[in-house]
């Protein structure tokens, strides 16, 4: 049982990134030399997934344009690498009719997913190394939905879905409860959901039953909560790095850290050292 399909919701309004996101999607913000959404598609690709559905919405046309095949009159290493990847991928798009929340966006993937388990990667998070690759391994072992988790500092708890769970082996949890963006004092733990999931098509029936939750939106976390009462849902602590590009500080950190590691930006590294000392 392996994962062949990935769904990438990229329909969020990007309110925490305003005014940058007034007229451009947050998924198209540059991180060093590529837009965020390209990192996410590359993560699926490097995890062995070749069929991708991107869920877009109003203001997101640039996301579709980015994955078009066009010939530029110049040679560019970055474009050539992207083209080689696109040769192997099938990327489809569907448009969420109105911004009613992540749960509602995921619902649009039902016909694409069919009866197979699938990977869900939020289009505004970058993980290094590819988190989905690790989640697939856990899914293959437990043959049940599995969600990537991270221990969060206090000030970031109310920005995430938070879980309560029992650690059944090192870093693997059986999840007992889910709460979307609780106040710190009401959070059941400091373990948050980081935008990488392996789900089964059963999730769609749970989403369909939902009433609007936090912020008046249909929340995927609420569907997972109900599902976890009837079926086992696992969590995996991701020990790599993760940047939430829906947040200005995280976006800046991603740019600086990844530029410092990139051999094409040695000059930038030297310049930054001079600024700091
Ligand atoms: C979404 C999910 C939330 C999760 C977060 C990770 O929220 O609803 O549970 O913790 O992504 O980035 P958003 O950041 O889209 O508001």
Coordinates of N, CA and C in Angstrom, one line a residue, residues 152-164 177-193 213-215 219 221-222 225:
X152 N 5.6 22.8 20.1 CA 5.5 24.3 19.8 C 5.9 25.1 21.0
X153 N 6.5 26.3 20.8 CA 6.7 27.2 21.9 C 5.3 27.8 22.2
X154 N 5.1 28.3 23.4 CA 3.8 28.8 23.9 C 3.2 29.8 22.9
X155 N 4.0 30.7 22.4 CA 3.4 31.8 21.6 C 2.9 31.3 20.2
X156 N 3.2 30.1 19.8 CA 2.7 29.6 18.5 C 1.6 28.6 18.6
X157 N 1.2 28.3 19.9 CA 0.2 27.3 20.1 C -1.2 27.7 19.4
X158 N -1.6 28.9 19.7 CA -2.9 29.4 19.2 C -3.0 29.6 17.7
X159 N -1.9 29.3 17.0 CA -1.9 29.4 15.5 C -2.0 28.1 14.9
X160 N -2.1 27.0 15.7 CA -2.1 25.6 15.1 C -3.2 24.8 15.6
X161 N -3.4 23.7 14.9 CA -4.3 22.6 15.4 C -3.4 21.9 16.4
X162 N -4.0 21.6 17.6 CA -3.2 21.0 18.7 C -3.8 19.6 19.0
X163 N -3.0 18.7 19.4 CA -3.5 17.3 19.7 C -3.2 16.9 21.1
X164 N -4.0 15.9 21.5 CA -3.7 15.2 22.8 C -3.5 13.7 22.3
X177 N -7.3 13.4 20.8 CA -8.2 14.6 20.6 C -7.5 15.6 19.8
X178 N -8.3 16.4 19.1 CA -7.8 17.5 18.3 C -8.5 18.8 18.6
X179 N -7.8 19.9 18.7 CA -8.5 21.2 18.9 C -7.8 22.2 17.9
X180 N -8.6 22.9 17.1 CA -8.1 23.8 16.2 C -7.8 25.2 16.9
X181 N -6.6 25.6 16.8 CA -6.2 26.9 17.3 C -6.8 27.3 18.7
X182 N -6.5 26.5 19.7 CA -7.0 26.8 21.1 C -6.2 28.0 21.7
X183 N -6.8 28.6 22.7 CA -6.0 29.6 23.5 C -5.0 28.7 24.3
X184 N -3.8 29.3 24.6 CA -2.7 28.5 25.2 C -3.3 27.8 26.5
X185 N -4.1 28.6 27.3 CA -4.5 28.0 28.6 C -5.5 26.8 28.3
X186 N -6.1 26.8 27.1 CA -7.1 25.7 26.9 C -6.5 24.5 26.0
X187 N -5.2 24.7 25.6 CA -4.6 23.7 24.7 C -4.4 22.4 25.5
X188 N -4.7 21.2 24.9 CA -4.5 19.9 25.5 C -3.1 19.5 25.6
X189 N -2.2 20.2 24.9 CA -0.7 19.9 24.9 C 0.0 21.0 24.2
X190 N 1.3 20.8 24.0 CA 2.0 21.8 23.2 C 2.4 21.2 21.9
X191 N 1.7 20.1 21.5 CA 2.1 19.4 20.2 C 1.1 19.9 19.1
X192 N 1.7 20.4 18.0 CA 0.8 21.0 17.0 C 1.0 20.3 15.7
X193 N -0.1 20.5 14.8 CA -0.1 19.9 13.5 C 0.6 20.8 12.5
X213 N -16.4 25.8 12.2 CA -15.7 25.8 13.5 C -14.9 27.1 13.7
X214 N -13.7 27.0 14.2 CA -12.9 28.1 14.5 C -12.9 29.1 13.3
X215 N -13.1 30.4 13.6 CA -13.2 31.5 12.6 C -14.3 31.3 11.6
X219 N -13.3 23.3 9.3 CA -11.9 23.0 9.7 C -11.6 21.5 9.5
X221 N -9.2 20.0 11.0 CA -8.9 19.5 12.3 C -10.2 18.9 13.0
X222 N -11.4 19.6 12.7 CA -12.6 19.1 13.4 C -13.0 17.7 12.8
X225 N -10.9 15.2 14.3 CA -11.3 14.9 15.7 C -12.4 13.8 15.7

